[in-house]
XYZ file of C-alpha atoms in Angstrom:
203
model
C -3.523 -14.151 7.481
C -3.931 -10.960 9.532
C -4.420 -8.781 6.349
C -8.259 -10.497 6.279
C -9.125 -8.578 9.185
C -8.158 -5.331 8.187
C -9.376 -2.537 5.383
C -7.015 -1.145 3.246
C -6.889 2.020 0.783
C -3.813 0.544 -1.539
C -1.788 2.882 -3.139
C 0.719 2.202 -6.205
C 2.068 3.891 -8.783
C 5.701 5.739 -10.164
C 5.512 9.242 -8.410
C 3.857 10.661 -5.551
C 3.135 7.376 -3.713
C 4.590 8.455 -0.639
C 2.672 11.790 -0.506
C -0.602 10.903 -1.162
C -0.056 8.078 1.631
C 0.843 11.217 4.609
C -1.874 13.154 3.087
C -4.773 10.351 3.539
C -3.430 9.138 6.530
C -3.250 12.569 8.401
C -6.995 13.212 7.145
C -8.271 9.660 8.143
C -6.258 10.519 11.909
C -8.356 13.504 12.103
C -11.103 12.405 11.038
C -10.902 10.372 14.510
C -9.621 6.466 12.520
C -6.798 4.587 14.309
C -4.507 4.630 10.579
C -2.033 2.166 10.119
C 0.778 3.205 7.470
C 2.949 1.000 5.616
C 5.604 2.669 3.359
C 8.504 2.142 1.639
C 11.699 3.254 1.301
C 11.687 4.565 4.613
C 14.290 7.945 4.950
C 15.282 8.487 8.705
C 15.066 4.904 10.136
C 13.601 1.761 9.228
C 10.878 1.803 11.730
C 9.415 4.428 9.661
C 7.845 1.543 7.418
C 5.635 0.453 10.391
C 3.293 3.501 11.927
C -0.164 3.994 13.411
C -1.462 7.332 13.961
C 2.036 8.546 12.930
C 3.872 6.663 15.843
C 6.966 4.523 14.774
C 6.661 0.761 15.867
C 8.907 0.103 19.110
C 12.235 -1.253 19.207
C 10.757 -3.520 21.263
C 7.546 -4.595 19.282
C 10.119 -4.911 15.830
C 12.319 -7.002 17.690
C 9.567 -9.507 19.114
C 8.036 -9.152 15.631
C 11.001 -10.386 13.536
C 11.854 -13.297 16.003
C 8.428 -14.561 15.483
C 9.236 -14.109 11.943
C 12.074 -15.890 12.037
C 10.820 -18.735 13.103
C 8.348 -18.742 10.078
C 10.518 -18.737 7.845
C 12.482 -21.558 8.980
C 9.777 -23.679 8.740
C 9.167 -22.352 4.928
C 12.627 -23.531 4.553
C 12.139 -26.209 5.652
C 9.349 -27.567 3.982
C 11.198 -27.177 1.071
C 9.434 -23.263 0.199
C 12.099 -20.367 -0.614
C 13.229 -18.236 1.725
C 10.759 -15.137 1.897
C 11.839 -11.753 0.360
C 12.778 -9.101 3.150
C 10.056 -7.095 1.570
C 7.719 -10.065 1.776
C 8.725 -10.265 5.724
C 8.216 -6.220 6.130
C 4.626 -6.914 4.612
C 3.719 -10.574 6.831
C 5.018 -8.687 10.106
C 3.062 -5.035 9.140
C -0.204 -6.926 8.679
C 0.013 -8.411 12.371
C 0.954 -5.599 14.263
C -1.779 -3.445 12.551
C -4.093 -6.707 13.405
C -3.083 -6.829 16.746
C -3.305 -2.881 17.446
C -7.018 -3.380 16.029
C -6.617 -0.742 12.786
C -9.348 0.662 11.716
C -8.230 1.500 8.616
C -4.524 1.078 6.617
C -2.922 2.922 4.177
C -0.452 0.798 2.360
C 1.944 1.585 -0.440
C 3.011 -1.160 -2.868
C 7.016 -1.971 -2.935
C 6.773 -2.034 -6.417
C 4.754 -2.527 -9.449
C 1.618 -3.778 -7.643
C -0.028 -6.744 -9.759
C 2.855 -9.028 -8.395
C 3.805 -6.769 -5.367
C 3.906 -8.520 -2.027
C 1.075 -6.139 -0.607
C -1.115 -7.247 -3.394
C -2.177 -10.452 -1.513
C -4.994 -8.173 0.197
C -9.035 -9.333 -0.591
C -10.670 -6.122 1.739
C -9.390 -2.693 -0.539
C -12.021 -0.244 -0.026
C -10.618 1.737 -2.640
C -7.777 1.522 -4.781
C -5.206 4.860 -5.542
C -2.922 4.918 -8.597
C -0.665 7.640 -8.760
C 1.176 9.196 -12.100
C 2.607 6.467 -13.825
C 6.039 7.064 -15.444
C 9.035 4.997 -16.549
C 10.514 3.034 -13.447
C 12.202 -0.486 -12.217
C 11.828 -1.564 -16.184
C 14.190 -4.422 -15.754
C 10.896 -5.839 -13.845
C 8.124 -3.985 -14.646
C 8.425 -4.059 -18.766
C 9.859 -1.600 -21.666
C 7.226 0.526 -22.048
C 4.402 3.301 -20.451
C 1.906 0.701 -21.466
C 3.602 -2.437 -19.810
C 4.589 -0.693 -16.588
C 0.569 0.714 -15.864
C -0.477 -2.587 -16.150
C 1.529 -3.437 -13.637
C 0.381 -1.029 -11.022
C -3.353 -1.321 -12.177
C -2.586 -4.833 -10.928
C -3.855 -3.826 -7.584
C -7.334 -2.845 -9.055
C -10.000 -5.083 -7.206
C -13.339 -6.336 -8.620
C -15.850 -3.516 -7.933
C -13.990 -1.461 -6.149
C -13.268 2.147 -6.400
C -10.091 3.656 -8.074
C -9.209 7.052 -7.861
C -5.948 8.215 -10.372
C -4.415 11.143 -11.183
C -2.413 10.707 -14.802
C -0.849 13.104 -17.194
C 0.233 10.035 -19.292
C -2.702 9.020 -21.591
C -0.938 5.514 -22.244
C -1.038 5.389 -18.473
C -4.728 6.294 -18.342
C -5.738 3.846 -21.450
C -4.567 1.089 -20.116
C -5.569 2.066 -16.150
C -9.200 2.451 -17.765
C -9.053 -0.917 -19.749
C -7.958 -2.755 -16.278
C -11.148 -0.937 -14.370
C -13.388 -1.853 -17.380
C -12.710 -5.786 -17.114
C -12.927 -5.486 -13.066
C -16.042 -3.273 -13.167
C -14.001 -0.872 -10.913
C -15.772 2.698 -10.819
C -13.176 5.019 -11.409
C -12.705 8.569 -10.605
C -9.992 10.625 -12.837
C -8.693 13.904 -10.668
C -8.604 17.224 -12.586
C -5.969 19.245 -10.493
C -7.659 22.043 -11.955
C -10.917 21.045 -9.906
C -9.181 20.846 -6.938
C -10.571 23.405 -3.846
C -9.179 24.388 -0.641
C -11.459 22.775 2.103
C -11.413 24.113 5.695
C -13.919 22.288 8.089
C -13.889 22.461 12.070
C -15.401 24.445 14.941
C -13.998 27.282 14.371
C -15.183 28.499 10.751
């Protein structure tokens, strides 16, 4: 359970997860933190999934972690368990890689949904972020905005802050209900209140 030694910003939603992850990661890196990024899907290269301060995992490290995970997968199958999915294997590799490299914080993007997503076994979230929700992966997440928003809100943890920007009232109502149930403080972002903030030694 390498994930138990890390701190996470966990991101779910339909639109804007990748951009949100990039913004948050860059801000934290600039502030001096060692930041792990776990993203999916990739755009240019598979190793993009595993990044520390914007640098991809090396090919050598990827090969080593894959070999280790292969041994564990074979042990699981021998014990009668289902073989882990590709995403489950990648998630386990990411957690171990970030722990081995002593990341201060990991910005973590769900693969699909949230509630049943492989990333959602984490227990050390410091903030949950839910980007705008719309109809996606309906064969897995449900046929209504409420069903899908309930899956996305599955990343919400007890008493842990949530930040969301929702344009859909139905989705927002669902997220609010989950936040109340989990006693999780929620901040609803309004783009009209967004400000351009500059800082540095040459202000």
